Amino acid sequence: MDYEQLGRTGTSVSRIVLGTMNFGDRTSEEDAFAIMDRALELGINFFDTANAYGGASGRGATEEIIGRWLTARPGVRDDLVLATKVHSPMRDRDGGDVVNARGASAWQVRREAIASLRRLQTDRIDLYQFHHIDRHISWQELWQSMEVLVARGEVVYTGSSNFAAWNIAQANEIAAQRHFLGLVSEQSLYNLTQRSIELEVIPAAQHYGLGILPWSPLAGGLLSGGSKDAKARSASEGIRSQREKRGAQLDAYESFAQERGWTPSALGLAWLLHQPGVTGPIVGPRTVEQLESAVSALDISLSSDDLAALDEMFPGPGGQAPEAYAW
């Protein structure tokens, strides 16, 4: 396993991040335990989840699965950098207080931090992330709530997810005014088919010392080479439609991988690992085999010619703004 410092922090994390969104939904608890066990064996020390994950098992179910796994393995907790998120609605419309049960108000952040700690059966969240931008609160309120959690030892670092570049700038400039560390990471949609963050988010993240954690690194399975498994995201109607639209492009991509002895999935992850500012892609395996395949991306070294060929297949925006479109 390779490791990288998380943004401008002194904490080192694995360059493959274990995403857990499938746990409790497409992956049984037994299989989730096996995946987490194997992740540790492979040297993965960075696990990512969210308060709302759980799918068919209900909101919060994924954190509960991780909590039971941690409890069953005494001593493991301190070997992990455990990340979760706050923002998504946690109540149905007929489930009580739905007015405040979402977003990143100080009231909601405090309530959800307590709930996540309870579900995860841990005393701290190593990376607490805002799952989306909340346009209804001030940065002062946001940082005050985090400062309290950090002071209490319940949160170590803060990060963002789905923030625009100017949100990152706003957040960290105001954090600096408050003598607070601010954001150290940003989770963004980033893969060969979706490279918009190269325009502004990546430059902003690099400037402010945030590590980029790409989510959906294989475009929901579009870059995986396809699957006959009905549970696979790549078997969904939306991905099948995209495969039809991008048929020639994906054929060229898959042939490129096959000619070099790589799987399409490993190639897609390896490309991200070669991009500036990327700490590590978040992979969401449903099986141990998928996890092991993801880790094989670390063994792929892409030459400048390889990277140029992939750029030709999947053109980006042309670099960062404004040069990408103004000159």
XYZ file of C-alpha atoms in Angstrom:
327
model
C 0.000 0.000 0.000
C 1.095 3.544 -0.732
C 0.343 6.395 1.653
C -0.085 10.143 1.289
C -0.516 12.925 3.802
C -4.129 14.032 4.075
C -4.007 17.524 2.618
C -1.772 19.795 4.710
C -2.110 17.616 7.822
C 0.542 15.385 9.291
C -1.717 12.336 9.092
C -0.898 9.715 6.458
C -3.701 7.833 4.732
C -3.811 4.996 2.218
C -4.030 6.020 -1.418
C -7.000 3.719 -1.824
C -9.932 4.869 0.342
C -12.527 2.299 1.370
C -15.961 3.699 0.588
C -18.810 1.995 2.427
C -21.967 3.269 0.731
C -22.911 -0.258 -0.380
C -22.837 -1.662 3.171
C -26.362 -2.524 4.267
C -27.743 -1.868 0.810
C -26.035 -3.884 -1.922
C -23.615 -5.611 0.472
C -24.661 -7.761 3.433
C -23.194 -7.175 6.888
C -21.247 -10.433 6.670
C -19.686 -9.416 3.350
C -19.038 -5.900 4.668
C -17.100 -7.375 7.610
C -15.041 -9.480 5.186
C -14.300 -6.422 3.018
C -13.161 -4.351 6.010
C -11.002 -7.224 7.302
C -9.342 -7.589 3.913
C -8.881 -3.820 3.625
C -6.856 -3.817 6.832
C -4.771 -6.744 5.577
C -4.043 -4.812 2.377
C -2.896 -1.765 4.356
C -5.964 0.421 3.766
C -6.284 2.673 6.809
C -8.781 5.230 5.468
C -12.502 4.352 5.687
C -15.205 6.736 4.464
C -18.918 6.685 5.248
C -21.819 9.105 5.856
C -24.620 9.476 8.364
C -27.296 8.869 5.730
C -25.791 5.751 4.111
C -27.741 2.524 4.449
C -30.021 2.337 1.444
C -32.619 -0.388 1.835
C -31.553 -0.951 5.449
C -32.353 2.636 6.385
C -30.412 5.811 7.059
C -27.558 5.263 9.463
C -27.332 1.504 8.840
C -23.884 1.720 7.253
C -22.405 3.504 10.274
C -24.019 0.882 12.518
C -22.383 -1.938 10.541
C -18.990 -0.266 10.860
C -19.609 0.241 14.583
C -20.373 -3.445 15.137
C -17.274 -4.389 13.151
C -15.095 -2.084 15.261
C -16.548 -3.449 18.494
C -15.853 -7.025 17.382
C -12.205 -6.161 16.709
C -10.699 -4.537 19.808
C -7.607 -2.471 19.101
C -8.408 -1.849 15.433
C -9.904 1.607 15.881
C -6.597 3.393 16.424
C -5.222 1.893 13.196
C -7.875 3.698 11.145
C -8.617 7.185 9.885
C -12.399 7.121 10.037
C -14.366 9.668 8.015
C -18.084 10.381 7.952
C -20.336 13.175 6.720
C -23.217 15.385 7.737
C -25.883 17.245 5.720
C -28.317 14.745 4.189
C -31.893 14.468 5.516
C -32.108 11.927 8.340
C -35.880 11.882 8.820
C -38.804 11.056 6.540
C -41.524 13.662 6.179
C -43.701 11.747 8.629
C -40.826 10.960 10.995
C -40.869 13.910 13.374
C -38.733 17.026 13.057
C -37.978 17.311 9.339
C -37.471 21.070 9.398
C -34.046 20.952 11.049
C -33.047 17.334 10.344
C -30.798 18.256 7.432
C -28.049 20.679 6.499
C -25.129 21.981 8.546
C -26.599 24.291 11.156
C -24.828 24.233 14.516
C -27.921 22.556 15.979
C -27.984 19.820 13.338
C -24.220 19.252 13.258
C -24.124 18.732 17.015
C -27.094 16.347 16.934
C -25.717 14.340 14.014
C -22.190 14.184 15.415
C -23.567 12.619 18.598
C -25.663 10.196 16.544
C -22.738 9.192 14.299
C -20.461 8.602 17.291
C -23.123 6.380 18.818
C -23.709 4.387 15.616
C -19.980 4.018 14.925
C -19.361 3.055 18.572
C -16.309 5.281 18.733
C -15.142 8.287 20.725
C -14.103 10.407 17.768
C -14.578 11.126 14.072
C -11.184 11.588 12.439
C -12.508 13.470 9.413
C -15.934 15.100 9.679
C -17.115 16.271 6.267
C -19.883 18.569 5.078
C -21.623 16.352 2.524
C -22.870 19.352 0.526
C -22.728 23.112 0.725
C -25.409 24.573 2.989
C -26.393 27.942 1.530
C -28.678 28.803 4.446
C -26.089 29.244 7.205
C -23.121 31.529 7.776
C -19.535 30.341 7.770
C -19.264 31.670 11.331
C -21.993 29.294 12.471
C -20.452 26.402 10.597
C -17.001 26.917 12.086
C -18.273 27.575 15.588
C -19.983 24.184 15.615
C -16.818 22.455 14.404
C -14.586 24.306 16.843
C -16.707 22.967 19.700
C -16.479 19.394 18.413
C -12.714 19.652 17.950
C -12.265 21.182 21.410
C -14.249 18.293 22.911
C -12.031 15.757 21.119
C -14.973 14.363 19.167
C -13.664 15.530 15.772
C -10.039 15.691 14.615
C -10.196 17.215 11.107
C -12.889 18.781 8.920
C -13.449 18.316 5.213
C -15.912 19.161 2.471
C -17.725 17.284 -0.241
C -19.223 18.735 -3.427
C -17.952 22.249 -2.679
C -17.238 24.745 -5.427
C -13.811 26.363 -5.532
C -15.128 29.630 -4.139
C -16.783 27.735 -1.257
C -13.390 26.286 -0.381
C -11.852 29.760 -0.490
C -14.620 31.261 1.650
C -14.486 28.464 4.198
C -10.752 28.483 4.718
C -10.296 32.251 4.684
C -12.877 32.607 7.467
C -11.437 29.626 9.341
C -8.036 31.346 9.266
C -9.587 34.505 10.702
C -10.878 32.381 13.579
C -7.431 30.729 14.048
C -8.955 27.385 13.061
C -7.399 24.820 10.730
C -10.403 24.682 8.390
C -10.977 22.212 5.579
C -8.226 19.661 4.881
C -9.950 17.621 2.168
C -12.564 17.839 -0.574
C -14.587 14.951 -1.964
C -15.579 15.640 -5.550
C -17.034 13.780 -8.491
C -13.940 13.046 -10.563
C -13.159 10.394 -13.153
C -12.105 10.125 -16.787
C -15.626 10.943 -17.993
C -16.165 13.866 -15.603
C -13.221 16.247 -15.235
C -14.926 19.571 -14.491
C -13.098 20.018 -11.175
C -9.847 20.517 -13.068
C -11.077 24.012 -13.934
C -11.210 25.504 -10.440
C -11.736 23.027 -7.602
C -8.375 21.278 -7.894
C -6.397 24.554 -8.157
C -8.258 25.915 -5.119
C -7.708 22.703 -3.162
C -4.000 22.741 -3.945
C -3.705 26.397 -2.945
C -5.459 25.860 0.414
C -3.843 22.498 1.147
C -6.843 20.203 0.708
C -6.430 16.636 -0.452
C -8.798 15.630 -3.260
C -10.797 12.442 -2.613
C -12.574 11.508 -5.876
C -15.941 9.830 -5.507
C -17.468 7.702 -8.273
C -13.946 7.136 -9.644
C -15.268 4.631 -12.195
C -18.300 6.720 -13.197
C -20.787 4.410 -11.495
C -19.274 1.375 -13.203
C -19.096 2.886 -16.674
C -15.295 2.501 -16.624
C -15.336 -0.973 -15.074
C -15.712 -2.915 -18.296
C -19.290 -3.901 -17.480
C -20.748 -6.614 -15.275
C -23.369 -9.346 -15.595
C -24.123 -9.105 -11.882
C -27.611 -7.649 -11.471
C -26.527 -5.949 -8.218
C -23.730 -4.059 -9.917
C -24.233 -0.331 -10.496
C -22.856 -0.882 -13.995
C -25.928 -3.051 -14.700
C -28.318 -0.165 -14.040
C -30.424 1.268 -16.849
C -28.631 4.621 -16.650
C -25.183 3.069 -17.060
C -26.381 0.796 -19.883
C -27.688 3.887 -21.657
C -24.360 5.660 -21.177
C -22.495 2.631 -22.512
C -24.587 2.754 -25.668
C -23.892 6.471 -26.140
C -20.168 6.086 -25.471
C -19.760 2.737 -27.215
C -16.758 3.561 -29.432
C -15.038 5.547 -26.689
C -15.401 2.755 -24.124
C -14.343 0.094 -26.636
C -11.135 2.037 -27.253
C -10.578 2.449 -23.510
C -11.128 -1.211 -22.724
C -8.857 -2.281 -25.584
C -6.180 0.128 -24.314
C -6.335 -1.543 -20.885
C -6.427 -5.088 -22.254
C -3.411 -4.527 -24.512
C -1.365 -3.603 -21.426
C -2.647 -6.409 -19.220
C -4.751 -4.163 -16.986
C -8.412 -4.304 -16.093
C -10.480 -1.266 -17.093
C -11.308 -0.656 -13.410
C -7.669 -0.639 -12.331
C -6.775 1.683 -15.193
C -9.477 4.193 -14.246
C -8.232 4.296 -10.654
C -4.586 4.474 -11.733
C -5.347 7.512 -13.899
C -6.742 9.314 -10.846
C -3.699 8.352 -8.785
C -1.556 10.125 -11.406
C -3.525 13.391 -11.213
C -2.182 16.411 -9.292
C -3.718 17.002 -5.895
C -5.410 13.606 -5.598
C -4.882 11.898 -2.245
C -6.767 8.765 -3.195
C -9.963 7.636 -4.940
C -12.873 6.359 -2.857
C -13.714 2.847 -4.019
C -17.013 1.203 -3.114
C -16.514 -2.549 -3.439
C -19.409 -4.943 -2.990
C -17.057 -7.925 -2.717
C -13.559 -8.711 -1.493
C -12.568 -9.472 -5.075
C -13.571 -5.983 -6.195
C -11.499 -4.490 -3.379
C -8.435 -6.504 -4.364
C -8.871 -5.441 -7.980
C -8.998 -1.793 -6.904
C -5.755 -2.101 -4.953
C -4.012 -3.469 -8.060
C -4.244 0.062 -9.501
C -1.282 0.986 -7.297
C 0.911 -1.294 -9.419
C 0.140 0.580 -12.643
C 2.634 3.215 -13.731
C 1.304 5.349 -16.564
C 3.817 6.895 -18.945
C 3.419 10.369 -20.407
C 2.325 8.667 -23.644
C -0.293 6.639 -21.756
C -1.654 9.761 -20.094
C -1.734 11.613 -23.410
C -3.644 8.739 -25.023
C -6.211 8.744 -22.218
C -6.563 12.530 -22.527
C -7.321 12.057 -26.204
C -9.940 9.416 -25.425
C -11.515 11.413 -22.596
C -10.713 15.101 -23.145
C -10.715 17.291 -20.065
C -11.751 20.943 -19.910
C -8.339 22.046 -21.139
C -6.633 22.817 -17.843
C -7.602 25.323 -15.194
C -9.699 28.438 -15.578
C -9.512 30.924 -17.207
C -6.896 29.603 -19.628
C -9.089 26.591 -20.437
C -11.670 28.765 -22.150
C -10.566 32.397 -22.272
C -7.236 32.253 -24.124
